[in-house]
Structures are given as C-alpha cells and as structure tokens.
Short mmCIF file of C-alpha atoms and ligand atoms in Angstrom, two decimals:
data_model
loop_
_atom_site.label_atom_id
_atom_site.label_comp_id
_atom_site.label_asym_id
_atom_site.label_seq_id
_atom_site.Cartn_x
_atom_site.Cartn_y
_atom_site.Cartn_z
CA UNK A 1 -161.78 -117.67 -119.40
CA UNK A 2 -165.40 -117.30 -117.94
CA UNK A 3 -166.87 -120.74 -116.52
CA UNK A 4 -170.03 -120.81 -119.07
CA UNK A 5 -167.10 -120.69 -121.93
CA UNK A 6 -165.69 -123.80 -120.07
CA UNK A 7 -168.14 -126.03 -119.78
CA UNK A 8 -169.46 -125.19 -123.44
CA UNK A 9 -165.59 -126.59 -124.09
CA UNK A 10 -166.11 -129.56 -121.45
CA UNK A 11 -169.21 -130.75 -123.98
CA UNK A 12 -166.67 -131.11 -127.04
CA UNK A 13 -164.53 -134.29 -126.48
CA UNK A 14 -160.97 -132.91 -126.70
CA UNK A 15 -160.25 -136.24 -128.56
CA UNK A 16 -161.90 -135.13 -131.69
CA UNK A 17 -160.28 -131.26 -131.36
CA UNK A 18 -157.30 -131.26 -133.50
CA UNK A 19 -153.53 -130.90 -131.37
CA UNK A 20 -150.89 -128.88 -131.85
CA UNK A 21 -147.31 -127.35 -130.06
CA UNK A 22 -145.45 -124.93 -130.54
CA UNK A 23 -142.65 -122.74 -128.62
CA UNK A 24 -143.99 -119.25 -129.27
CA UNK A 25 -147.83 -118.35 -129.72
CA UNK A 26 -148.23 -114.68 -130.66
CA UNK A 27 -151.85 -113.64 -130.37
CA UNK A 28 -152.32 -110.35 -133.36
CA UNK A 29 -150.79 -110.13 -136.18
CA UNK A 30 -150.47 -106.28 -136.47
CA UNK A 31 -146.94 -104.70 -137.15
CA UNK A 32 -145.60 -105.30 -133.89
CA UNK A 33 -146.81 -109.18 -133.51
CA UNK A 34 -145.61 -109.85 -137.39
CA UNK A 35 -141.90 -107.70 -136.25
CA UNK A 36 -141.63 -110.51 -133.20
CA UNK A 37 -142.74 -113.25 -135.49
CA UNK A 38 -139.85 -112.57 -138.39
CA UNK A 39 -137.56 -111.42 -135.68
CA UNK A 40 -137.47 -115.26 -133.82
CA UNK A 41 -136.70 -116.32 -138.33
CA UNK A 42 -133.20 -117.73 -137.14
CA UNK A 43 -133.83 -118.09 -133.61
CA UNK A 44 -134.78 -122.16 -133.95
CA UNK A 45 -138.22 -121.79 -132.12
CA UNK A 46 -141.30 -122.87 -133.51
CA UNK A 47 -143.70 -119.63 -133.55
CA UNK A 48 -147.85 -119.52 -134.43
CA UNK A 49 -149.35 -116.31 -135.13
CA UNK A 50 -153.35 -116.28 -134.66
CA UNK A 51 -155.01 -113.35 -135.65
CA UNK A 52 -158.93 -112.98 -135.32
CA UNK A 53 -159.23 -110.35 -138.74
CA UNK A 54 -158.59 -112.19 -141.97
CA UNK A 55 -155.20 -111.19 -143.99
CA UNK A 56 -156.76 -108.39 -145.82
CA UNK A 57 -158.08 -106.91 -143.22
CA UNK A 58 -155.49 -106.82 -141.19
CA UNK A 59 -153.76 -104.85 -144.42
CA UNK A 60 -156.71 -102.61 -144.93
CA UNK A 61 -155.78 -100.00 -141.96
CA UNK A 62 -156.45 -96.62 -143.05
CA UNK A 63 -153.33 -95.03 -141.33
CA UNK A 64 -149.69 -93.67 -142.06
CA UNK A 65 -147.36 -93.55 -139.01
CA UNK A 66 -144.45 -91.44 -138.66
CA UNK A 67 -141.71 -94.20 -138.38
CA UNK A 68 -138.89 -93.79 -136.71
CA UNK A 69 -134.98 -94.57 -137.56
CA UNK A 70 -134.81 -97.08 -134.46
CA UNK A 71 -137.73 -98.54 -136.34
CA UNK A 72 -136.28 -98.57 -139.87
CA UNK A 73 -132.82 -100.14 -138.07
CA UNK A 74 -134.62 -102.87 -137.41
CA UNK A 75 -136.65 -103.19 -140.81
CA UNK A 76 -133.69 -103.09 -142.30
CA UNK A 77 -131.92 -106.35 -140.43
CA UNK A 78 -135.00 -107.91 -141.09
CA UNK A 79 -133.99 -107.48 -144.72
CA UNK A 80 -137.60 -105.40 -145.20
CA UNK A 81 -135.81 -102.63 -146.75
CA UNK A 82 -136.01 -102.98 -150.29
CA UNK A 83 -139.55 -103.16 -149.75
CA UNK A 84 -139.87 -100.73 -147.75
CA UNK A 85 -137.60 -98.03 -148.23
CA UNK A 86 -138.75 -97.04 -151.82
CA UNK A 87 -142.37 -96.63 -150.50
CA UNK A 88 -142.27 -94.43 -147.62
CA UNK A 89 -141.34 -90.78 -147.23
CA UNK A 90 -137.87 -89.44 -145.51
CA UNK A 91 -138.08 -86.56 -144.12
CA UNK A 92 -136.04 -84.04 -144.73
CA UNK A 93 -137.14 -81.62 -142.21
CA UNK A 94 -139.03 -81.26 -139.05
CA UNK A 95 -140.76 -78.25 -138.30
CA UNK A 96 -142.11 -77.55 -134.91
CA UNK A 97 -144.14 -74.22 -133.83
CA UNK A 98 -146.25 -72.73 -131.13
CA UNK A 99 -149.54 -72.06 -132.35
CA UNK A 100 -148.81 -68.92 -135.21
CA UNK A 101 -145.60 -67.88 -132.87
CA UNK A 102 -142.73 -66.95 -135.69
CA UNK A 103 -139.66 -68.77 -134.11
CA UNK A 104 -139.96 -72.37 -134.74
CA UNK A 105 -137.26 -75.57 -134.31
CA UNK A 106 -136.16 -77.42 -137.29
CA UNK A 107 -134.46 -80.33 -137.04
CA UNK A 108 -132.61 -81.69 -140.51
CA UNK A 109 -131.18 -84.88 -141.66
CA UNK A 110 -127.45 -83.20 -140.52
CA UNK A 111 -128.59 -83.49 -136.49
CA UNK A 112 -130.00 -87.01 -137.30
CA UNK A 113 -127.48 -90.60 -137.55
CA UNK A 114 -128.94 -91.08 -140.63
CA UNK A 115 -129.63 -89.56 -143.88
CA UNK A 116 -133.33 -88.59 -143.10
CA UNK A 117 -135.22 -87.35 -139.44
CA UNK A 118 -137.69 -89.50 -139.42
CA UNK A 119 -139.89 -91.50 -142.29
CA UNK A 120 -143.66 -91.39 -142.78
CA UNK A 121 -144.59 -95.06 -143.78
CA UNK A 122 -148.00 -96.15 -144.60
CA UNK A 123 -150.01 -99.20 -142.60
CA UNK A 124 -150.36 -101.60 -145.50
CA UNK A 125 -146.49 -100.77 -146.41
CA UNK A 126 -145.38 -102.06 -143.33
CA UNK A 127 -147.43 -104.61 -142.71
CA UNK A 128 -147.23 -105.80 -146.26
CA UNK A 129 -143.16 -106.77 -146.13
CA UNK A 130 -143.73 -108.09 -142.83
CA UNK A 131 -146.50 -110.55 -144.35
CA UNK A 132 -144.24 -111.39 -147.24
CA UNK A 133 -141.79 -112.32 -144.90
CA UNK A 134 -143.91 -114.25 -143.00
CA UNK A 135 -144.69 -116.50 -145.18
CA UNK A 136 -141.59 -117.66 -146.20
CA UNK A 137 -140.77 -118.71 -142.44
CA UNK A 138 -140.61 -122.04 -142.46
CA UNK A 139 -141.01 -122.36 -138.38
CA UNK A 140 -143.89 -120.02 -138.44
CA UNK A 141 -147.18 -120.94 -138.79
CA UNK A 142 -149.76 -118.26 -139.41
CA UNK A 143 -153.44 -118.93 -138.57
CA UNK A 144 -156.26 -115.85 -139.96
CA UNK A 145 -159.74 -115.71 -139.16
CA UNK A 146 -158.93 -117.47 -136.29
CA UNK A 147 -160.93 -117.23 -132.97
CA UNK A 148 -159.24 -117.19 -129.73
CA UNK A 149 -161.97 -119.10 -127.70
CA UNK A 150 -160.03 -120.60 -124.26
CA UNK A 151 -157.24 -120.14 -122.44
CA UNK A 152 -155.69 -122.03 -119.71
CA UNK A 153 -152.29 -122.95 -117.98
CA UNK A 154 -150.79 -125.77 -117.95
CA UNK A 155 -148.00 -127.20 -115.96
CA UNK A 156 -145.49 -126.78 -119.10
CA UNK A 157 -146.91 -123.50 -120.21
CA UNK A 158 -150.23 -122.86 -122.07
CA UNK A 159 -153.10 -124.21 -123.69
CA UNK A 160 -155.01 -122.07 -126.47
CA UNK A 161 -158.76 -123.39 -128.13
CA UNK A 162 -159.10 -121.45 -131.14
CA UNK A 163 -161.86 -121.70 -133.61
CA UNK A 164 -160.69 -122.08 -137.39
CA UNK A 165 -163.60 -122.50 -140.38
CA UNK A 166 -166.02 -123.99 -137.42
CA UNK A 167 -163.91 -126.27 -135.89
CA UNK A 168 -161.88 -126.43 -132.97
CA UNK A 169 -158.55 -126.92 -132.20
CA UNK A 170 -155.83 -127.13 -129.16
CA UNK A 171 -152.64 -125.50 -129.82
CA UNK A 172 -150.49 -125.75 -126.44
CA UNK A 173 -147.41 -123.34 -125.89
CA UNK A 174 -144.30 -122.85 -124.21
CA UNK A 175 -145.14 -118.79 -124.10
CA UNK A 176 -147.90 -116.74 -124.92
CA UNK A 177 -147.26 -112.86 -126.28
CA UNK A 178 -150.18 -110.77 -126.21
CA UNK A 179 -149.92 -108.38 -129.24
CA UNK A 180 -153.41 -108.27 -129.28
CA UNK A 181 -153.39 -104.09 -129.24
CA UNK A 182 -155.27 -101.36 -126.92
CA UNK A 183 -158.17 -103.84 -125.83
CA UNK A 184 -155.58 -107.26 -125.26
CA UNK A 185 -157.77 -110.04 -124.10
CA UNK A 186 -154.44 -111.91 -123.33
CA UNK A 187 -153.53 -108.85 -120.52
CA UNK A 188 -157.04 -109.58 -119.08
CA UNK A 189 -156.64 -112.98 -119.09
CA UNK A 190 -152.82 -112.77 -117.18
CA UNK A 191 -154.81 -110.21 -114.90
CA UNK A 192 -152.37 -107.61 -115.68
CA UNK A 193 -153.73 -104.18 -114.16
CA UNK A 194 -153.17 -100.92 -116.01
CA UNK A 195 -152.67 -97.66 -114.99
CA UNK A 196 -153.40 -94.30 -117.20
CA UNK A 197 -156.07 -92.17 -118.41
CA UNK A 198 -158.30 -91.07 -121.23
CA UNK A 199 -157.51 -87.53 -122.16
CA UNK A 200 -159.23 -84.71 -122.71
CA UNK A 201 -158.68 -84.79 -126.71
CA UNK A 202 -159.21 -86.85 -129.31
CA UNK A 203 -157.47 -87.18 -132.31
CA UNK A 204 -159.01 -86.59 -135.98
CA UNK A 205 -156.86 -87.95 -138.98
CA UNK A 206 -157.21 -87.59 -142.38
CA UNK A 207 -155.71 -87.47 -146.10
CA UNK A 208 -154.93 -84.51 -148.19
CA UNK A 209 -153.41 -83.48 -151.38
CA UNK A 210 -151.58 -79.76 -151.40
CA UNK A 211 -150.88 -77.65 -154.87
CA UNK A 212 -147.30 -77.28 -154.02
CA UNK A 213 -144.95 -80.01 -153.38
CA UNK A 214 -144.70 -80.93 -149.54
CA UNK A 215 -140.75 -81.14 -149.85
CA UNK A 216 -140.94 -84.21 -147.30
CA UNK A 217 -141.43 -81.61 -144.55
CA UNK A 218 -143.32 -82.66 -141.21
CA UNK A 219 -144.56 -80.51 -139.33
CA UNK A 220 -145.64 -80.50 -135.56
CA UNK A 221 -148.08 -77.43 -134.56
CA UNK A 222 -148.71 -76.92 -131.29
CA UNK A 223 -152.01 -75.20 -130.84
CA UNK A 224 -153.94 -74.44 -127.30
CA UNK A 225 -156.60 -77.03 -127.97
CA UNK A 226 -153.74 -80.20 -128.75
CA UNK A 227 -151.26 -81.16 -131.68
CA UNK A 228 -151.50 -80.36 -135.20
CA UNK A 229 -149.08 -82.83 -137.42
CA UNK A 230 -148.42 -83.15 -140.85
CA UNK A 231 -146.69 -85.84 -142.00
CA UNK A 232 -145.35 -86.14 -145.95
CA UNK A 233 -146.38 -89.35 -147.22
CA UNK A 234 -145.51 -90.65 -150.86
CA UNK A 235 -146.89 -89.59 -154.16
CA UNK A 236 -147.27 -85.38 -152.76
CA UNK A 237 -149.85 -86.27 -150.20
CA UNK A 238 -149.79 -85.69 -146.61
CA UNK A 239 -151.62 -87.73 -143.17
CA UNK A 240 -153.13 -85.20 -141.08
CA UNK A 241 -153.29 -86.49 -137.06
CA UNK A 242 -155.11 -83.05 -135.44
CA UNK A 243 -155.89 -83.54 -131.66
CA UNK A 244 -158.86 -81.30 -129.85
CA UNK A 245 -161.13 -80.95 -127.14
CA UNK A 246 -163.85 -83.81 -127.42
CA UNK A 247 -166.40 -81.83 -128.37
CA UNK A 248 -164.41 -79.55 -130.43
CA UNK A 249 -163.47 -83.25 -132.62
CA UNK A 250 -166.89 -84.07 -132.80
CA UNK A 251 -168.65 -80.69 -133.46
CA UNK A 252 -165.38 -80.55 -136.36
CA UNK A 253 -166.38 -83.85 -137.83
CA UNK A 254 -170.20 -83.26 -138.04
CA UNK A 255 -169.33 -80.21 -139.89
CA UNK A 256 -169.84 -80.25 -143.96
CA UNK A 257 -166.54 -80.76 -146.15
CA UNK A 258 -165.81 -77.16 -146.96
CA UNK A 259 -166.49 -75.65 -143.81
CA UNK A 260 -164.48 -78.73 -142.10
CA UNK A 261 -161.28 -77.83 -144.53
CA UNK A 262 -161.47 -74.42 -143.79
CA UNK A 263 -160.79 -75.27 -139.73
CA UNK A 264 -158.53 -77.48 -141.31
CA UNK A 265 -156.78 -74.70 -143.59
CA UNK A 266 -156.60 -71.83 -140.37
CA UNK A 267 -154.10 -74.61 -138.42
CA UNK A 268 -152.21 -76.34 -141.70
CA UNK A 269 -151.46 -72.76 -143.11
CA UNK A 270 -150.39 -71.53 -146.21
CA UNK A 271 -146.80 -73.43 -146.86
CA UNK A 272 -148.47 -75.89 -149.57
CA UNK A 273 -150.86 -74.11 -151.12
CA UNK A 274 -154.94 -75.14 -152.03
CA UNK A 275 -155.52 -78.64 -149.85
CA UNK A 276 -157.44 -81.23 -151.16
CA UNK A 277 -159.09 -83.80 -149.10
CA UNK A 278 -158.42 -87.48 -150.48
CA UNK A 279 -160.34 -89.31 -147.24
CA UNK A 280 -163.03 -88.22 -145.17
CA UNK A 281 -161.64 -87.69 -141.48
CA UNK A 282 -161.24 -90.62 -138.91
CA UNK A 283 -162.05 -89.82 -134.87
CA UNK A 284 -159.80 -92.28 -132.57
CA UNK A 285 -159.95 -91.71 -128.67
CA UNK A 286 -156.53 -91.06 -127.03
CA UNK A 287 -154.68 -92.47 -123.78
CA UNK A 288 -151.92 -93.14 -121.91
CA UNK A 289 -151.49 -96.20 -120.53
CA UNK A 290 -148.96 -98.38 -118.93
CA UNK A 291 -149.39 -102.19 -117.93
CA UNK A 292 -148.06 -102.86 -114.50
CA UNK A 293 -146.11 -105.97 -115.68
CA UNK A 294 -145.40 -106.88 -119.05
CA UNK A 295 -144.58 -110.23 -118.13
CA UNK A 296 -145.29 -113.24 -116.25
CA UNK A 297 -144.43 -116.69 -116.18
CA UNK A 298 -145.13 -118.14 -119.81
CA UNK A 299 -146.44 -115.00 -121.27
CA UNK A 300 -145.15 -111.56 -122.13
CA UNK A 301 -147.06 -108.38 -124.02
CA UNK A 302 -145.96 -106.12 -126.73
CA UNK A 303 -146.98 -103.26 -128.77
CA UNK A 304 -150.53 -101.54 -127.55
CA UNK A 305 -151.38 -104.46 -125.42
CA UNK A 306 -148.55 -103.32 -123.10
CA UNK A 307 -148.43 -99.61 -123.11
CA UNK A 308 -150.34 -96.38 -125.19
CA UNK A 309 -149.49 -92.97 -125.35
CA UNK A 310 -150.67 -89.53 -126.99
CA UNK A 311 -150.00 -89.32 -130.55
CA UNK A 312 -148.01 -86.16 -130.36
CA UNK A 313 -144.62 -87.03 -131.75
CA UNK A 314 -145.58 -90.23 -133.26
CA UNK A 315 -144.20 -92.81 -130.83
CA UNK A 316 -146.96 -95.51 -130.35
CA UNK A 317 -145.70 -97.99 -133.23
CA UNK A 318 -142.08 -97.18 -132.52
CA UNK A 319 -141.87 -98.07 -128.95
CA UNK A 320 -144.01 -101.63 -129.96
CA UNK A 321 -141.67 -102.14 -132.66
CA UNK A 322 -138.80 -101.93 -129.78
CA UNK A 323 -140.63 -104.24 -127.84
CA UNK A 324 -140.78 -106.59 -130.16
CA UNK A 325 -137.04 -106.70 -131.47
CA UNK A 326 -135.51 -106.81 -128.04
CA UNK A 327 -138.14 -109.55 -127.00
CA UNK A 328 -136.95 -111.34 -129.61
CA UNK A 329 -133.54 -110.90 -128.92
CA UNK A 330 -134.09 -112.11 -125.27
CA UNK A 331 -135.64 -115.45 -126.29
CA UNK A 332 -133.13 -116.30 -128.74
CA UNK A 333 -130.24 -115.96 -126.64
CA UNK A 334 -132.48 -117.88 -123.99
CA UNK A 335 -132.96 -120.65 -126.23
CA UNK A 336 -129.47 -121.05 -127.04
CA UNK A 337 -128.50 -121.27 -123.77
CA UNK A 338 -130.94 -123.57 -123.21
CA UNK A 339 -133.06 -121.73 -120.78
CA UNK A 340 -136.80 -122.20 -120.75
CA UNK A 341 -138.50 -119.37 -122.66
CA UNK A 342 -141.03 -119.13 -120.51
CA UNK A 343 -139.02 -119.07 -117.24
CA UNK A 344 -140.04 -115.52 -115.25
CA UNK A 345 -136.18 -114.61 -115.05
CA UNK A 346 -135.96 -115.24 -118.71
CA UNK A 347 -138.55 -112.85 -119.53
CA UNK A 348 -138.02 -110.21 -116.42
CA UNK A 349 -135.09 -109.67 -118.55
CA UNK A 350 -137.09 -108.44 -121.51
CA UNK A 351 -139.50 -105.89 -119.04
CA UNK A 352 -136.37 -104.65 -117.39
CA UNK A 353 -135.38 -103.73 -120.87
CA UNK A 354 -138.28 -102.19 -122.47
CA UNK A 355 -140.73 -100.91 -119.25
CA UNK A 356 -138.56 -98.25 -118.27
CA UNK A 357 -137.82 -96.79 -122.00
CA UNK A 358 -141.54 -97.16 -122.65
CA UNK A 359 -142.34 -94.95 -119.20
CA UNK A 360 -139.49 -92.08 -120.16
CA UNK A 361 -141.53 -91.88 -124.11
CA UNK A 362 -144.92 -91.99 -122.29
CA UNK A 363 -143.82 -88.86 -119.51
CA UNK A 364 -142.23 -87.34 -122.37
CA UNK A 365 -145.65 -87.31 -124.88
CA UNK A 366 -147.44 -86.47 -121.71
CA UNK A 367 -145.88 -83.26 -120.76
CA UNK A 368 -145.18 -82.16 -124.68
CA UNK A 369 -148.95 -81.93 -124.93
CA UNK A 370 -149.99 -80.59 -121.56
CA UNK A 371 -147.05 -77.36 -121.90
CA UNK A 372 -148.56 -77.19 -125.23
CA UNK A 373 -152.51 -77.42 -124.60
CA UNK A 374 -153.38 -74.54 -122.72
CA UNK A 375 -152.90 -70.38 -122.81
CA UNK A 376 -151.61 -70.26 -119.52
CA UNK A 377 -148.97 -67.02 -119.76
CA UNK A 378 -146.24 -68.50 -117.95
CA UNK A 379 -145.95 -71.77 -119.64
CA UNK A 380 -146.36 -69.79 -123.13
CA UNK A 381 -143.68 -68.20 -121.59
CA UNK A 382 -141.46 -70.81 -120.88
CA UNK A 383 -142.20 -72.83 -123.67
CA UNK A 384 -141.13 -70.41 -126.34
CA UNK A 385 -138.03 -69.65 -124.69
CA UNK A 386 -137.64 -73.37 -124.59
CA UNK A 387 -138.47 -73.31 -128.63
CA UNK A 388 -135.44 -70.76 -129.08
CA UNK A 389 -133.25 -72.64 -126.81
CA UNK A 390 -133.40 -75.68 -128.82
CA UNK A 391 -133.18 -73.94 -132.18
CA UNK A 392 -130.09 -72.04 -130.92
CA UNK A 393 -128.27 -75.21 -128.60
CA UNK A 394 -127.33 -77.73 -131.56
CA UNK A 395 -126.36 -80.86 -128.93
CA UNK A 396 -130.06 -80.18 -127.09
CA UNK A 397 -131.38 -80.56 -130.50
CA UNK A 398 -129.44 -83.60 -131.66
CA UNK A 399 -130.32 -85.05 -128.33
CA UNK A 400 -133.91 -84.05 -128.52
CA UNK A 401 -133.41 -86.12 -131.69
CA UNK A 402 -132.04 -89.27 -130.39
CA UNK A 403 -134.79 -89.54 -127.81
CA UNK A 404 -137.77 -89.24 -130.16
CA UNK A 405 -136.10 -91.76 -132.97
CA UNK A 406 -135.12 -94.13 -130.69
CA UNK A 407 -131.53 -93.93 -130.29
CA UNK A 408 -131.14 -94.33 -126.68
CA UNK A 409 -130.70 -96.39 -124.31
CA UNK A 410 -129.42 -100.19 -124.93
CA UNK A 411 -130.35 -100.54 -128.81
CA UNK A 412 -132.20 -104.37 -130.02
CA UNK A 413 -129.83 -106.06 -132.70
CA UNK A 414 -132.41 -108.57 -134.66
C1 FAD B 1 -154.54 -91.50 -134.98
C2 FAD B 1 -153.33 -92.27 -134.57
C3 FAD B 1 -152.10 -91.94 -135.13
C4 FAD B 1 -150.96 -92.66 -134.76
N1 FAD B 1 -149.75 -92.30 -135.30
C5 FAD B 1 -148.64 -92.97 -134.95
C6 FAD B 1 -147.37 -92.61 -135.49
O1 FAD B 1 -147.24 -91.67 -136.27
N2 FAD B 1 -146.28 -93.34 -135.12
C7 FAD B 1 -146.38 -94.36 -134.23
O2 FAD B 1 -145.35 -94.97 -133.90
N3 FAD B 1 -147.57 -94.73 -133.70
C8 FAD B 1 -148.70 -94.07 -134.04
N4 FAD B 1 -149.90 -94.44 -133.52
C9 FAD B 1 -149.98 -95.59 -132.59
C10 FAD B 1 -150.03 -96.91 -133.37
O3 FAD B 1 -151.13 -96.92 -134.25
C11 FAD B 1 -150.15 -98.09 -132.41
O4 FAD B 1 -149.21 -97.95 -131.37
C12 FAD B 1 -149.86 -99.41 -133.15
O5 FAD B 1 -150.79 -99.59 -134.20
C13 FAD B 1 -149.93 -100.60 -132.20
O6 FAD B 1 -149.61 -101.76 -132.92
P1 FAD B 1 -149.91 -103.22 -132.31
O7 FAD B 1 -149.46 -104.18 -133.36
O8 FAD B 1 -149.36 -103.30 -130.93
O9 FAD B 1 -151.49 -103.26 -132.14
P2 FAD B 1 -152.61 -103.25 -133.27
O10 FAD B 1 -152.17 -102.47 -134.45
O11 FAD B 1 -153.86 -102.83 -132.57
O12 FAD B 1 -152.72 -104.78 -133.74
C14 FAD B 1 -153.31 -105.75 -132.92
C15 FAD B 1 -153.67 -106.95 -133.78
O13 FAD B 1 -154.22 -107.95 -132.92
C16 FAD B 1 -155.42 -108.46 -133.48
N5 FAD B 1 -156.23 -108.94 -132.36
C17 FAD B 1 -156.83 -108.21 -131.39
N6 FAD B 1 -157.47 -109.01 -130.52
C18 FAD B 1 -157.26 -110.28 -130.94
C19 FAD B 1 -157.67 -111.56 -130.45
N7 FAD B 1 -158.41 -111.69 -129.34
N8 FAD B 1 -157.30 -112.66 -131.13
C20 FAD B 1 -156.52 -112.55 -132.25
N9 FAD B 1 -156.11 -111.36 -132.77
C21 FAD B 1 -156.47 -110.24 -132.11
C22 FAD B 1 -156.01 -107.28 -134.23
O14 FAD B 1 -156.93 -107.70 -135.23
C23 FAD B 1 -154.75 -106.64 -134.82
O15 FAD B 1 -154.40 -107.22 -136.06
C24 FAD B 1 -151.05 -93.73 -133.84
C25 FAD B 1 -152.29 -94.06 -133.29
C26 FAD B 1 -153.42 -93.34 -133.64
C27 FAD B 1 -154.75 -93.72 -133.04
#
C-alpha cells in the first residue's frame, strides 16, 4: 500500500498487534466470496473471510438476480437448497422480443436440463444460506466490520493488517482471493490491469406488483435505447432491470412516480395488468470489463473483482459463482496432492479454466445489446430473422440455453 500508510504502521510495534495464519484469506464476503468460503468446507484448509460492511449490511442489498441452473447446481452440493429452493422463483418461461415486433422466442422448462429455465433469487436469499453455512464451518473464520488497512508479501505468501473494533491485527496467508467486487482494492494492489469500457446506458431497477399473476414468466425486451427485463420473483412481484441512454436514465428517474410508471407501463406492456411500484427505482452504471490476469503467485480474483459485464441476460453473479466453485475445486485437489496453494501453476490452472468462459459470456452480452440498441434497418433485419430462426430451430434454442445457464464447457463439482 501507499508509503504514508506504512510508516503510520512502522509507529505501531507489531509486538503488541495481535497474529494470526491461515491458508486461504478471502477479502468480501458477497455471494461469490461466501460460495468459495463454504466450497473449501471439506477441503482441510483453514479459510478467513474479512469483509469491511458489517453482517447486515452485507444482507441488506436491494437486488434480485436472475440465477442460473449452473448456479443452483452448485447451491445445491453445497446443501443450500432447502433454503433456497422454496424462496426463489422458477421460471417457467422465457420470453424474448424485439421492441413491440409480434414474433418472439420462448424458451420452456422442456429445452432446459432441469425442471425450470432459469430462477429469479433474491440478494438476502442467497446470501442468507450462504451465511448460515458459514457459520457452522469450523475452519472458517469470519471477520465483519473489518478494515483492510496493509498489504504486503512475504516470502511464504502474504501479510494482511486489518483493523477490528480499533485495534490492529496481522493475519498472514498462504493465498489471497480478491472478491472484493467492481472497485477490488486487492486487483490494485496485485497491479492487475483491466481492459473494458463504460457504456453508453445505464441500468434503472426497481420493484413492482402486477394485478394478474406473473405465471413465473421472464421476460427480455429488447428496445432501441437497451434491455427491458422482467424477472418473476416470489410472492406475485416482479424486479425490473431497464437499461437506457444516460440521460434518458436520469431524465426517467427525476421524473414524478406516475409519470415515471407510465414510461415504465409503454415498455412492460399489458400481459399483467395495473403495476404497482413497491420500491422507488435504483440507477447503477454499466461495464464490461475483463482483468488481464486473474491470478498471480499467492493471490487469485473472483466474482466482480475479476470480470463485469452488461446486465442483459443476467450473467454477472453466475459467471462469479463459477469462479468461485471451480477455484475451489482447484485448491482442494492442490492441497491433497500436496501442492502449495499459492504456487502460480497451481492457480494458472484455475484462470485457464474460468478466463476464457468468462470472455465467450462477456462477447456474448456485448453483442446481444449492441444488435439490439439501435434502429439500424439491416440489423433489425437480421435480428428478427435471427428471432424466428431460434423459435423455429429447437437444438439452436436448447443450445442458446445451455450457454446462458451455464451448461458448457468443463462443469465445477463442489
Ligand atoms: C442492476 C444490476 C442487475 C444485475 N442482475 C444480475 C442478474 O440478474 N444475474 C446475475 O448473475 N448478475 C446480475 N448482476 C451482477 C451482480 O450483481 C454482480 O456480478 C455480483 O453482485 C458480484 O458479486 P461479488 O460477490 O463478486 O461482488 P459484490 O457483490 O460487489 O461483493 C463484494 C463484497 O466485498 C466487500 N468489499 C469490497 N471491498 C472490500 C475491502 N476493501 N475489504 C473488505 N471487504 C470489501 C463488499 O462490502 C461486498 O460485500 C446485476 C448487476 C446490476 C448492477
């Protein structure tokens, strides 16, 4: 870290800071640092988890994700399901559409390998079974409200100061995951460059309640200014993510309620009935962006902190949740072999794994929303007929299907 933050640290005898190892330090407990965390349960390492937010807040995210089967795979040999399953949505249908154009693509639960498409799971659903589990870890050690305030190598890995109820404390480790999200001080710190860009949109959420039942139907709108999704989430109420023009999101939000809901109401249509709005609307920025490494020696990222992408098609969480189980998976069988976890081979293995999956899901959100965004004739064109030939080719679809919910390439067993 910066030299002024070192020689602050250089003033505190390190004698009177209290010591601790351990094999794996995750830095962030959000979904995908808690999924690596419960993941390593059987693996025999020693794992810490510090996370800056306290517990509750960590909970208190405002969001529903649309969560793929890959994802729910791996909930499930985490043993999450029973506290999972019976509090998300599972789709039943998928509707996708160009703008108001008639023809649209449906994919069901009969071109999917499992009994729904896709599920639309809520933040604090999630993240509350993965805490739960958590806790009863008895190799993982999980420290809130915890300050990350030094880092530095050592010659048998690396050593963290963090700041815990005003008082300092060394916690040396073998490796060092960054699951930090968007912003990952633990990427600056490795000096891992990025490369992507903001787009043009940015991306308005909020909750509503529709008269009719929403039939756990998503739906994906395409409209020239960015991606219109609906996603069915428990108890009849849906999570609209709505992309736009900058200005358009911010001239939408400054507008009052009923004038905002009727903008709302000339995209969402007419399939539900009156809409109701249960939260006031959210503006998030969007990008795409791929670290250049994911690893290096001692220290690996996961999640946001590696890679971020558009939110058309819902993919962000999914691809982080990946990350995480097949990271896990490479350190385990590591460890058993008795192979340092934070030799460079040992994790080369995991970015060989994941970097090249991640990069096919970011192209792939990429060009969904620029051949969607615009009213260029041609690509209206060719997207439509693209629509129909999807609709009409059933292995296209299924395949279409498999890409988006994370059933290619080599699948992580946890
Ligand atoms: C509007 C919107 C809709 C989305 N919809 C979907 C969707 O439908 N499906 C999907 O798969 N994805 C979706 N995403 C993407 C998804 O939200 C992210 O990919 C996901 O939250 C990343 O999880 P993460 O655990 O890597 O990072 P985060 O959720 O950002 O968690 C990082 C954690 O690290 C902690 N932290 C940060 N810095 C430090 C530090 N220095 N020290 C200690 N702790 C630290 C934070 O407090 C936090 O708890 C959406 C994103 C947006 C903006």
């Amino acid at each position: 870290m910066n030299a002024s933050t070192a020689s602050y640290l250089n003033e505190t005898p390190i004698q009177q800071q209290r010591i601790s190892h351990t094999d794996v330090a995750i830095v962030g407990a959000g979904v995908v640092g808690l999924t690596l965390a419960c993941a390593l349960r059987n693996s025999g390492l020693t794992v810490t988890i510090v996370e800056v937010n306290s517990r509750a807040k960590t909970i208190a995210r405002d969001r529903a994700y649309a969560f793929s089967l890959m994802s729910a795979r791996i909930f499930q040999q985490l043993g999450l399901w029973e506290q999972v399953g019976p509090y998300i949505t599972h789709f039943q249908r998928v509707r996708m559409s160009d703008a108001d154009y008639g023809k649209t693509v449906n994919f069901y639960p009969t071109d999917s390998p499992a009994a729904a498409v896709c599920y639309g799971a809520e933040h604090h659903v999630l993240l509350g079974a993965l805490q739960g589990l958590a806790t009863n870890i008895h190799r993982l050690t999980l420290y809130y409200e915890t300050t990350l305030v030094d880092v530095q190598a050592t010659s048998t890995g690396t050593q963290l100061t963090l700041e815990r109820d005003g008082q300092r404390q060394i916690l040396h480790t073998r490796l060092l995951v960054g699951a930090d999200g968007a912003r990952s001080t633990i990427r600056d710190y490795a000096g891992i460059q990025t490369s992507g860009w903001a787009y043009w949109q940015s991306c308005i959420t909020t909750v509503l309640a529709p008269a009719r039942s929403h039939q756990n139907t998503a739906y994906e709108r395409f409209w020239p200014s960015g991606p219109f999704a609906i996603l069915p989430l428990p108890g009849n109420r849906c999570q609209v993510v709505w992309t736009a023009p900058h200005e358009e999101a911010k001239a939408l939000l400054a507008l009052p309620e009923h004038e905002f809901m009727a903008e709302l109401r000339r995209r969402y249509g007419n399939d539900m009935g009156e809409l109701q709005m249960l939260r006031p609307p959210m503006m998030f920025p969007v990008r795409l962006m791929q670290s250049h490494r994911y690893v290096q020696p001692g220290i690996a990222l996961v999640g946001d902190a590696a890679h971020c992408c558009h939110p058309v098609g819902g993919q962000g969480l999914n691809m982080g949740i990946r990350d995480a189980a097949a990271l896990a998976k490479i350190l385990q069988t590591a460890h058993t072999r008795r192979e340092s976890i934070g030799d460079i081979r040992v994790l080369k293995r995991y970015e060989r794994w994941r970097r090249t999956e991640n990069w096919l899901i970011l192209a792939m959100t990429d060009l969904l929303n620029r051949v969607f965004s615009n009213r260029l004739l041609p690509l209206v064109w060719l997207r439509r007929t693209g629509l129909w030939l999807i609709e009409h080719t059933i292995p296209l679809k299924r395949m279409i299907l498999r890409v988006m919910t994370g059933f290619f390439g080599r699948q992580p067993i946890v």
